[in-house]
């Protein structure tokens, strides 16, 4: 349990390591209203790609919120803008262009967080990208035209081939229900499903205690039921965020052993955009951008996704030989 004093702004006072049992969570909590509609979309998407023999990757992205009231006026949020997820969602398709395996993407993202392709223009106002001509027509300003054309070409191709399904969540509760449903749907693809869990889901409020004090529980450890029941044949990649460099590898390894999935990607808050560690049960690999690569706009997600698609492929091959 984490207690936060809202009046003084004192932060974490007390932390309860006990978590809500994931089995009871889904019985004692209300599913989001959008769940049924989303499940229908996911089932159609997965069936279509299964029929074509494509692989599917689920990417979760962005922070999760914890509402403070039932009729939400205030909520607790976290820092994640969804950069990792939105950036990663573009690379399976880039691989496809380079004739590496065929992956469709389910992009499960926090509402209003960054989105693949659109992210390239999210720091500008849309009105500043456009200009009004004397004849009344609207053009993209010449300084953005080249980048806009390149991005739009890829984005439209993605859409034309129906390779991308976008699903939204807002609260941690929406996230958990949707994750369970999507995992169930993808389980039909057996080893051809890849799960890339980059969203940040940490705390859940247990109850209000007086006007100014909140008690929070850890989010249920959904990875355990996911690995055991929801997606037992999937290739599951989780992320571990740490602030202390000494804890990064041990904590990542601890998560891997505790949940028994395939890979934990450890990243530090301050260096996450240039450096990550891929930890498996019998290996450790550091992926790091050089200063020159950073200057040239190389994104670490291109390295992560390439490496994971390679490993997923080897994993499928191993299964088919056993
Ligand atoms: O969204 P972003 O790019 O700013 O941050 C990405 C991240 C740090 C949230 C992600 O890489 C991550 O570590 N997700 C898991 C966080 C956790 O629950 O430990």
mmCIF file of C-alpha atoms and ligand atoms in Angstrom:
data_model
loop_
_atom_site.group_PDB
_atom_site.id
_atom_site.type_symbol
_atom_site.label_atom_id
_atom_site.label_comp_id
_atom_site.label_asym_id
_atom_site.label_seq_id
_atom_site.Cartn_x
_atom_site.Cartn_y
_atom_site.Cartn_z
ATOM 1 C CA UNK A 1 0.000 0.000 0.000
ATOM 2 C CA UNK A 2 1.283 3.473 -0.812
ATOM 3 C CA UNK A 3 -0.059 6.410 1.168
ATOM 4 C CA UNK A 4 0.091 9.865 -0.348
ATOM 5 C CA UNK A 5 -0.709 13.005 1.612
ATOM 6 C CA UNK A 6 -2.388 15.281 -0.905
ATOM 7 C CA UNK A 7 -2.482 18.349 1.325
ATOM 8 C CA UNK A 8 1.204 18.605 2.051
ATOM 9 C CA UNK A 9 2.276 16.910 -1.163
ATOM 10 C CA UNK A 10 4.406 14.501 0.858
ATOM 11 C CA UNK A 11 4.836 11.581 -1.435
ATOM 12 C CA UNK A 12 5.212 7.931 -0.693
ATOM 13 C CA UNK A 13 4.867 7.241 3.020
ATOM 14 C CA UNK A 14 4.114 3.578 3.152
ATOM 15 C CA UNK A 15 4.243 0.776 0.597
ATOM 16 C CA UNK A 16 2.389 -2.470 0.798
ATOM 17 C CA UNK A 17 4.107 -5.226 -1.184
ATOM 18 C CA UNK A 18 0.919 -7.297 -1.077
ATOM 19 C CA UNK A 19 -0.943 -7.185 -4.350
ATOM 20 C CA UNK A 20 -4.537 -7.843 -5.247
ATOM 21 C CA UNK A 21 -5.022 -11.410 -6.386
ATOM 22 C CA UNK A 22 -5.437 -11.320 -10.186
ATOM 23 C CA UNK A 23 -8.022 -14.124 -10.011
ATOM 24 C CA UNK A 24 -10.379 -12.092 -7.859
ATOM 25 C CA UNK A 25 -9.623 -8.791 -9.601
ATOM 26 C CA UNK A 26 -11.776 -9.504 -12.641
ATOM 27 C CA UNK A 27 -14.680 -10.663 -10.490
ATOM 28 C CA UNK A 28 -14.632 -7.693 -8.138
ATOM 29 C CA UNK A 29 -14.087 -4.950 -10.749
ATOM 30 C CA UNK A 30 -16.352 -3.602 -13.481
ATOM 31 C CA UNK A 31 -15.217 -3.999 -17.089
ATOM 32 C CA UNK A 32 -14.965 -0.819 -19.198
ATOM 33 C CA UNK A 33 -18.017 -0.003 -21.346
ATOM 34 C CA UNK A 34 -15.975 -0.204 -24.544
ATOM 35 C CA UNK A 35 -14.767 -3.766 -23.867
ATOM 36 C CA UNK A 36 -17.352 -5.644 -25.913
ATOM 37 C CA UNK A 37 -16.850 -3.433 -28.981
ATOM 38 C CA UNK A 38 -13.069 -3.735 -28.693
ATOM 39 C CA UNK A 39 -13.247 -7.519 -28.314
ATOM 40 C CA UNK A 40 -15.285 -7.766 -31.508
ATOM 41 C CA UNK A 41 -12.736 -5.659 -33.419
ATOM 42 C CA UNK A 42 -9.823 -7.674 -32.046
ATOM 43 C CA UNK A 43 -11.416 -11.021 -32.915
ATOM 44 C CA UNK A 44 -12.069 -9.878 -36.492
ATOM 45 C CA UNK A 45 -8.536 -8.501 -36.850
ATOM 46 C CA UNK A 46 -6.902 -11.627 -35.462
ATOM 47 C CA UNK A 47 -9.051 -13.992 -37.592
ATOM 48 C CA UNK A 48 -8.244 -12.039 -40.751
ATOM 49 C CA UNK A 49 -4.494 -12.136 -40.115
ATOM 50 C CA UNK A 50 -4.544 -15.751 -38.945
ATOM 51 C CA UNK A 51 -6.203 -16.714 -42.231
ATOM 52 C CA UNK A 52 -3.346 -14.997 -44.113
ATOM 53 C CA UNK A 53 -0.731 -16.744 -41.963
ATOM 54 C CA UNK A 54 0.567 -13.400 -40.587
ATOM 55 C CA UNK A 55 2.052 -13.001 -37.182
ATOM 56 C CA UNK A 56 0.554 -10.436 -34.820
ATOM 57 C CA UNK A 57 2.312 -8.274 -32.264
ATOM 58 C CA UNK A 58 0.439 -6.630 -29.410
ATOM 59 C CA UNK A 59 2.121 -3.412 -28.296
ATOM 60 C CA UNK A 60 0.892 -1.731 -25.124
ATOM 61 C CA UNK A 61 1.861 1.886 -24.736
ATOM 62 C CA UNK A 62 1.595 4.922 -22.476
ATOM 63 C CA UNK A 63 0.763 5.481 -18.844
ATOM 64 C CA UNK A 64 -2.298 4.294 -16.992
ATOM 65 C CA UNK A 65 -4.414 6.510 -14.752
ATOM 66 C CA UNK A 66 -5.981 5.801 -11.395
ATOM 67 C CA UNK A 67 -9.224 7.757 -10.894
ATOM 68 C CA UNK A 68 -9.750 9.290 -7.465
ATOM 69 C CA UNK A 69 -13.549 9.233 -7.649
ATOM 70 C CA UNK A 70 -16.178 7.045 -9.284
ATOM 71 C CA UNK A 71 -17.384 10.042 -11.313
ATOM 72 C CA UNK A 72 -13.846 11.012 -12.223
ATOM 73 C CA UNK A 73 -12.811 14.612 -11.796
ATOM 74 C CA UNK A 74 -9.270 13.924 -10.557
ATOM 75 C CA UNK A 75 -6.892 11.081 -11.229
ATOM 76 C CA UNK A 76 -3.316 10.026 -10.608
ATOM 77 C CA UNK A 77 -1.186 9.713 -13.693
ATOM 78 C CA UNK A 78 2.364 8.754 -14.598
ATOM 79 C CA UNK A 79 5.050 10.263 -16.787
ATOM 80 C CA UNK A 80 4.878 7.981 -19.830
ATOM 81 C CA UNK A 81 4.051 9.769 -23.088
ATOM 82 C CA UNK A 82 3.926 6.533 -25.057
ATOM 83 C CA UNK A 83 7.112 7.236 -27.016
ATOM 84 C CA UNK A 84 8.486 3.712 -26.636
ATOM 85 C CA UNK A 85 5.250 2.057 -27.788
ATOM 86 C CA UNK A 86 4.384 4.444 -30.633
ATOM 87 C CA UNK A 87 7.922 4.325 -32.027
ATOM 88 C CA UNK A 88 8.133 0.547 -31.747
ATOM 89 C CA UNK A 89 4.827 0.132 -33.592
ATOM 90 C CA UNK A 90 6.349 1.541 -36.776
ATOM 91 C CA UNK A 91 9.257 -0.871 -37.031
ATOM 92 C CA UNK A 92 7.515 -4.219 -37.643
ATOM 93 C CA UNK A 93 6.085 -2.597 -40.746
ATOM 94 C CA UNK A 94 9.451 -1.210 -41.801
ATOM 95 C CA UNK A 95 10.765 -4.760 -41.482
ATOM 96 C CA UNK A 96 7.934 -5.894 -43.731
ATOM 97 C CA UNK A 97 9.005 -3.383 -46.368
ATOM 98 C CA UNK A 98 12.458 -4.961 -46.134
ATOM 99 C CA UNK A 99 10.864 -8.382 -46.573
ATOM 100 C CA UNK A 100 11.405 -9.588 -43.020
ATOM 101 C CA UNK A 101 8.339 -11.435 -41.663
ATOM 102 C CA UNK A 102 4.821 -10.225 -41.969
ATOM 103 C CA UNK A 103 3.536 -8.748 -38.696
ATOM 104 C CA UNK A 104 0.199 -7.047 -38.076
ATOM 105 C CA UNK A 105 0.150 -4.717 -35.061
ATOM 106 C CA UNK A 106 -2.433 -4.270 -32.326
ATOM 107 C CA UNK A 107 -1.517 -0.953 -30.757
ATOM 108 C CA UNK A 108 -3.149 -0.711 -27.339
ATOM 109 C CA UNK A 109 -2.493 2.792 -26.125
ATOM 110 C CA UNK A 110 -3.436 5.253 -23.443
ATOM 111 C CA UNK A 111 -5.953 7.777 -24.762
ATOM 112 C CA UNK A 112 -4.210 10.893 -26.186
ATOM 113 C CA UNK A 113 -0.735 9.389 -25.855
ATOM 114 C CA UNK A 114 1.620 9.296 -28.846
ATOM 115 C CA UNK A 115 0.550 7.286 -31.875
ATOM 116 C CA UNK A 116 2.642 5.661 -34.603
ATOM 117 C CA UNK A 117 3.395 8.042 -37.523
ATOM 118 C CA UNK A 118 1.341 10.882 -36.027
ATOM 119 C CA UNK A 119 4.012 11.158 -33.327
ATOM 120 C CA UNK A 120 6.383 12.784 -35.855
ATOM 121 C CA UNK A 121 4.198 15.889 -35.854
ATOM 122 C CA UNK A 122 2.830 15.865 -32.333
ATOM 123 C CA UNK A 123 5.104 18.638 -31.080
ATOM 124 C CA UNK A 124 3.713 21.093 -33.592
ATOM 125 C CA UNK A 125 0.274 22.575 -33.894
ATOM 126 C CA UNK A 126 -1.490 21.183 -36.963
ATOM 127 C CA UNK A 127 -2.331 24.740 -38.036
ATOM 128 C CA UNK A 128 1.374 25.612 -38.147
ATOM 129 C CA UNK A 129 1.982 22.753 -40.573
ATOM 130 C CA UNK A 130 -0.487 24.154 -43.107
ATOM 131 C CA UNK A 131 -0.765 27.274 -45.223
ATOM 132 C CA UNK A 132 -3.765 28.885 -46.856
ATOM 133 C CA UNK A 133 -3.214 29.844 -50.499
ATOM 134 C CA UNK A 134 -4.756 32.957 -52.108
ATOM 135 C CA UNK A 135 -7.066 30.671 -54.191
ATOM 136 C CA UNK A 136 -8.453 29.175 -50.956
ATOM 137 C CA UNK A 137 -6.627 25.824 -51.208
ATOM 138 C CA UNK A 138 -4.601 24.462 -48.298
ATOM 139 C CA UNK A 139 -1.028 23.201 -48.632
ATOM 140 C CA UNK A 140 1.494 21.645 -46.291
ATOM 141 C CA UNK A 141 4.197 24.286 -45.601
ATOM 142 C CA UNK A 142 7.232 23.571 -47.755
ATOM 143 C CA UNK A 143 9.546 23.064 -44.743
ATOM 144 C CA UNK A 144 7.426 20.106 -43.565
ATOM 145 C CA UNK A 145 6.364 18.728 -46.953
ATOM 146 C CA UNK A 146 9.187 16.223 -47.400
ATOM 147 C CA UNK A 147 8.821 14.680 -43.940
ATOM 148 C CA UNK A 148 5.028 14.723 -44.211
ATOM 149 C CA UNK A 149 5.097 12.910 -47.564
ATOM 150 C CA UNK A 150 7.473 10.211 -46.336
ATOM 151 C CA UNK A 151 5.457 9.635 -43.156
ATOM 152 C CA UNK A 152 2.074 9.740 -44.875
ATOM 153 C CA UNK A 153 3.218 7.232 -47.510
ATOM 154 C CA UNK A 154 4.094 4.664 -44.831
ATOM 155 C CA UNK A 155 1.005 5.405 -42.749
ATOM 156 C CA UNK A 156 -1.392 5.004 -45.675
ATOM 157 C CA UNK A 157 0.284 1.791 -46.745
ATOM 158 C CA UNK A 158 -0.124 0.451 -43.225
ATOM 159 C CA UNK A 159 -3.819 1.361 -43.325
ATOM 160 C CA UNK A 160 -4.373 0.079 -46.857
ATOM 161 C CA UNK A 161 -3.038 -3.331 -45.866
ATOM 162 C CA UNK A 162 -5.110 -3.199 -42.648
ATOM 163 C CA UNK A 163 -2.032 -4.024 -40.623
ATOM 164 C CA UNK A 164 -2.771 -1.763 -37.653
ATOM 165 C CA UNK A 165 -5.541 -1.926 -35.080
ATOM 166 C CA UNK A 166 -5.651 0.890 -32.529
ATOM 167 C CA UNK A 167 -7.317 0.320 -29.164
ATOM 168 C CA UNK A 168 -7.607 2.884 -26.382
ATOM 169 C CA UNK A 169 -7.521 2.636 -22.608
ATOM 170 C CA UNK A 170 -7.452 5.320 -19.961
ATOM 171 C CA UNK A 171 -7.441 3.790 -16.498
ATOM 172 C CA UNK A 172 -5.431 0.886 -15.180
ATOM 173 C CA UNK A 173 -8.720 -1.013 -14.894
ATOM 174 C CA UNK A 174 -9.483 -0.488 -18.619
ATOM 175 C CA UNK A 175 -5.939 -1.635 -19.358
ATOM 176 C CA UNK A 176 -6.168 -4.887 -17.395
ATOM 177 C CA UNK A 177 -9.542 -5.939 -18.817
ATOM 178 C CA UNK A 178 -8.481 -5.112 -22.372
ATOM 179 C CA UNK A 179 -5.118 -6.844 -22.003
ATOM 180 C CA UNK A 180 -6.834 -10.010 -20.844
ATOM 181 C CA UNK A 181 -9.307 -9.961 -23.753
ATOM 182 C CA UNK A 182 -6.664 -9.262 -26.407
ATOM 183 C CA UNK A 183 -4.423 -12.002 -24.976
ATOM 184 C CA UNK A 184 -7.281 -14.504 -25.140
ATOM 185 C CA UNK A 185 -7.952 -13.583 -28.766
ATOM 186 C CA UNK A 186 -4.265 -13.802 -29.705
ATOM 187 C CA UNK A 187 -3.840 -17.126 -27.969
ATOM 188 C CA UNK A 188 -5.511 -18.678 -31.023
ATOM 189 C CA UNK A 189 -2.361 -17.770 -32.999
ATOM 190 C CA UNK A 190 -0.273 -19.880 -30.589
ATOM 191 C CA UNK A 191 3.446 -19.157 -31.130
ATOM 192 C CA UNK A 192 2.780 -16.586 -33.832
ATOM 193 C CA UNK A 193 1.707 -13.975 -31.277
ATOM 194 C CA UNK A 194 4.254 -11.591 -29.804
ATOM 195 C CA UNK A 195 3.433 -9.456 -26.759
ATOM 196 C CA UNK A 196 5.404 -6.246 -26.210
ATOM 197 C CA UNK A 197 4.256 -4.762 -22.932
ATOM 198 C CA UNK A 198 5.678 -1.241 -22.772
ATOM 199 C CA UNK A 199 2.769 0.499 -21.004
ATOM 200 C CA UNK A 200 3.423 1.682 -17.470
ATOM 201 C CA UNK A 201 0.898 0.238 -15.010
ATOM 202 C CA UNK A 202 1.950 0.499 -11.392
ATOM 203 C CA UNK A 203 -0.525 1.543 -8.723
ATOM 204 C CA UNK A 204 -4.177 1.092 -8.092
ATOM 205 C CA UNK A 205 -6.099 2.947 -5.423
ATOM 206 C CA UNK A 206 -7.481 0.745 -2.722
ATOM 207 C CA UNK A 207 -9.704 3.195 -0.893
ATOM 208 C CA UNK A 208 -10.038 6.789 0.230
ATOM 209 C CA UNK A 209 -9.163 7.384 3.869
ATOM 210 C CA UNK A 210 -10.372 10.788 4.998
ATOM 211 C CA UNK A 211 -10.231 13.873 2.832
ATOM 212 C CA UNK A 212 -6.520 14.115 2.223
ATOM 213 C CA UNK A 213 -5.033 10.656 2.446
ATOM 214 C CA UNK A 214 -5.068 7.975 -0.201
ATOM 215 C CA UNK A 215 -4.180 4.340 0.185
ATOM 216 C CA UNK A 216 -2.900 2.588 -2.898
ATOM 217 C CA UNK A 217 -2.312 -1.047 -3.725
ATOM 218 C CA UNK A 218 0.117 -2.401 -6.276
ATOM 219 C CA UNK A 219 -1.548 -3.302 -9.561
ATOM 220 C CA UNK A 220 -2.326 -7.032 -9.637
ATOM 221 C CA UNK A 221 0.570 -8.972 -11.079
ATOM 222 C CA UNK A 222 -1.179 -9.665 -14.361
ATOM 223 C CA UNK A 223 1.916 -11.221 -15.945
ATOM 224 C CA UNK A 224 1.496 -14.422 -13.962
ATOM 225 C CA UNK A 225 -2.032 -15.256 -15.235
ATOM 226 C CA UNK A 226 -1.053 -13.967 -18.665
ATOM 227 C CA UNK A 227 1.873 -16.368 -18.960
ATOM 228 C CA UNK A 228 -0.010 -19.273 -17.372
ATOM 229 C CA UNK A 229 -3.551 -18.944 -18.703
ATOM 230 C CA UNK A 230 -4.248 -16.106 -21.127
ATOM 231 C CA UNK A 231 -1.367 -16.524 -23.566
ATOM 232 C CA UNK A 232 0.591 -19.654 -22.604
ATOM 233 C CA UNK A 233 2.005 -20.114 -26.109
ATOM 234 C CA UNK A 234 2.831 -16.487 -26.839
ATOM 235 C CA UNK A 235 6.261 -14.877 -26.872
ATOM 236 C CA UNK A 236 5.987 -12.357 -24.046
ATOM 237 C CA UNK A 237 8.263 -9.358 -23.621
ATOM 238 C CA UNK A 238 7.822 -7.094 -20.599
ATOM 239 C CA UNK A 239 9.625 -3.872 -19.696
ATOM 240 C CA UNK A 240 11.119 -3.032 -16.329
ATOM 241 C CA UNK A 241 11.681 0.596 -15.451
ATOM 242 C CA UNK A 242 14.162 1.461 -12.718
ATOM 243 C CA UNK A 243 15.869 4.595 -11.437
ATOM 244 C CA UNK A 244 18.801 2.863 -9.700
ATOM 245 C CA UNK A 245 21.347 1.389 -12.167
ATOM 246 C CA UNK A 246 22.450 -1.225 -9.591
ATOM 247 C CA UNK A 247 18.939 -2.632 -9.356
ATOM 248 C CA UNK A 248 18.143 -2.766 -13.052
ATOM 249 C CA UNK A 249 19.545 -6.189 -13.949
ATOM 250 C CA UNK A 250 18.683 -7.975 -10.661
ATOM 251 C CA UNK A 251 15.102 -6.627 -10.697
ATOM 252 C CA UNK A 252 14.644 -7.521 -14.370
ATOM 253 C CA UNK A 253 15.912 -11.027 -13.716
ATOM 254 C CA UNK A 254 13.668 -11.318 -10.668
ATOM 255 C CA UNK A 255 10.616 -10.444 -12.815
ATOM 256 C CA UNK A 256 11.650 -13.022 -15.411
ATOM 257 C CA UNK A 257 11.970 -15.774 -12.815
ATOM 258 C CA UNK A 258 8.785 -14.760 -11.015
ATOM 259 C CA UNK A 259 6.575 -14.756 -14.111
ATOM 260 C CA UNK A 260 8.364 -17.247 -16.343
ATOM 261 C CA UNK A 261 7.932 -15.358 -19.629
ATOM 262 C CA UNK A 262 10.523 -14.991 -22.400
ATOM 263 C CA UNK A 263 12.264 -11.595 -22.070
ATOM 264 C CA UNK A 264 12.444 -8.627 -19.743
ATOM 265 C CA UNK A 265 13.765 -5.395 -21.209
ATOM 266 C CA UNK A 266 15.311 -3.327 -18.463
ATOM 267 C CA UNK A 267 15.556 0.432 -18.877
ATOM 268 C CA UNK A 268 16.535 3.353 -16.653
ATOM 269 C CA UNK A 269 14.348 6.435 -16.500
ATOM 270 C CA UNK A 270 17.178 8.771 -17.483
ATOM 271 C CA UNK A 271 18.804 6.731 -20.270
ATOM 272 C CA UNK A 272 15.837 4.802 -21.663
ATOM 273 C CA UNK A 273 15.976 6.484 -25.061
ATOM 274 C CA UNK A 274 19.535 5.337 -25.799
ATOM 275 C CA UNK A 275 20.167 2.210 -23.757
ATOM 276 C CA UNK A 276 18.266 -0.958 -22.786
ATOM 277 C CA UNK A 277 19.159 -4.456 -21.536
ATOM 278 C CA UNK A 278 17.530 -7.584 -22.895
ATOM 279 C CA UNK A 279 17.435 -10.247 -20.193
ATOM 280 C CA UNK A 280 16.424 -13.846 -20.848
ATOM 281 C CA UNK A 281 16.740 -16.927 -18.633
ATOM 282 C CA UNK A 282 20.190 -17.678 -20.043
ATOM 283 C CA UNK A 283 21.458 -14.452 -21.595
ATOM 284 C CA UNK A 284 21.955 -10.712 -21.219
ATOM 285 C CA UNK A 285 22.367 -8.261 -24.071
ATOM 286 C CA UNK A 286 22.894 -4.526 -23.970
ATOM 287 C CA UNK A 287 21.563 -2.420 -26.828
ATOM 288 C CA UNK A 288 23.058 1.057 -26.871
ATOM 289 C CA UNK A 289 23.109 3.878 -29.394
ATOM 290 C CA UNK A 290 26.393 5.635 -30.058
ATOM 291 C CA UNK A 291 26.478 9.432 -29.820
ATOM 292 C CA UNK A 292 26.706 9.607 -33.574
ATOM 293 C CA UNK A 293 23.672 7.385 -34.026
ATOM 294 C CA UNK A 294 21.724 9.574 -31.622
ATOM 295 C CA UNK A 295 22.763 12.692 -33.543
ATOM 296 C CA UNK A 296 21.633 11.038 -36.769
ATOM 297 C CA UNK A 297 18.191 10.323 -35.341
ATOM 298 C CA UNK A 298 18.547 6.537 -34.985
ATOM 299 C CA UNK A 299 15.880 5.306 -32.570
ATOM 300 C CA UNK A 300 16.672 2.576 -30.054
ATOM 301 C CA UNK A 301 13.284 1.010 -30.809
ATOM 302 C CA UNK A 302 14.544 0.043 -34.288
ATOM 303 C CA UNK A 303 17.237 -2.068 -32.588
ATOM 304 C CA UNK A 304 14.870 -3.517 -30.002
ATOM 305 C CA UNK A 305 12.217 -4.504 -32.541
ATOM 306 C CA UNK A 306 14.725 -6.002 -35.003
ATOM 307 C CA UNK A 307 16.286 -8.093 -32.264
ATOM 308 C CA UNK A 308 12.916 -9.270 -30.941
ATOM 309 C CA UNK A 309 11.541 -10.228 -34.346
ATOM 310 C CA UNK A 310 14.674 -12.280 -34.944
ATOM 311 C CA UNK A 311 14.341 -14.020 -31.589
ATOM 312 C CA UNK A 312 10.625 -14.606 -32.062
ATOM 313 C CA UNK A 313 11.342 -16.230 -35.411
ATOM 314 C CA UNK A 314 13.980 -18.542 -33.882
ATOM 315 C CA UNK A 315 11.557 -19.413 -31.130
ATOM 316 C CA UNK A 316 8.822 -20.372 -33.612
ATOM 317 C CA UNK A 317 11.332 -22.481 -35.540
ATOM 318 C CA UNK A 318 12.375 -24.283 -32.341
ATOM 319 C CA UNK A 319 8.763 -25.031 -31.503
ATOM 320 C CA UNK A 320 7.986 -26.358 -34.941
ATOM 321 C CA UNK A 321 10.946 -28.771 -34.676
ATOM 322 C CA UNK A 322 9.855 -30.095 -31.282
HETATM 323 O O1 LIG B 1 6.448 6.180 -22.871
HETATM 324 P P1 LIG B 1 7.898 6.461 -22.663
HETATM 325 O O2 LIG B 1 8.693 6.157 -23.899
HETATM 326 O O3 LIG B 1 8.150 7.820 -22.134
HETATM 327 O O4 LIG B 1 8.412 5.462 -21.503
HETATM 328 C C1 LIG B 1 8.532 4.082 -21.778
HETATM 329 C C2 LIG B 1 8.572 3.266 -20.487
HETATM 330 C C3 LIG B 1 9.732 3.715 -19.627
HETATM 331 C C4 LIG B 1 7.257 3.453 -19.739
HETATM 332 C C5 LIG B 1 8.756 1.760 -20.890
HETATM 333 O O5 LIG B 1 9.951 1.583 -21.559
HETATM 334 C C6 LIG B 1 8.713 0.861 -19.645
HETATM 335 O O6 LIG B 1 9.684 0.633 -18.992
HETATM 336 N N1 LIG B 1 7.514 0.313 -19.338
HETATM 337 C C7 LIG B 1 7.277 -0.539 -18.180
HETATM 338 C C8 LIG B 1 7.199 0.296 -16.926
HETATM 339 C C9 LIG B 1 7.028 -0.571 -15.693
HETATM 340 O O7 LIG B 1 5.866 -0.843 -15.381
HETATM 341 O O8 LIG B 1 8.050 -0.972 -15.079
#
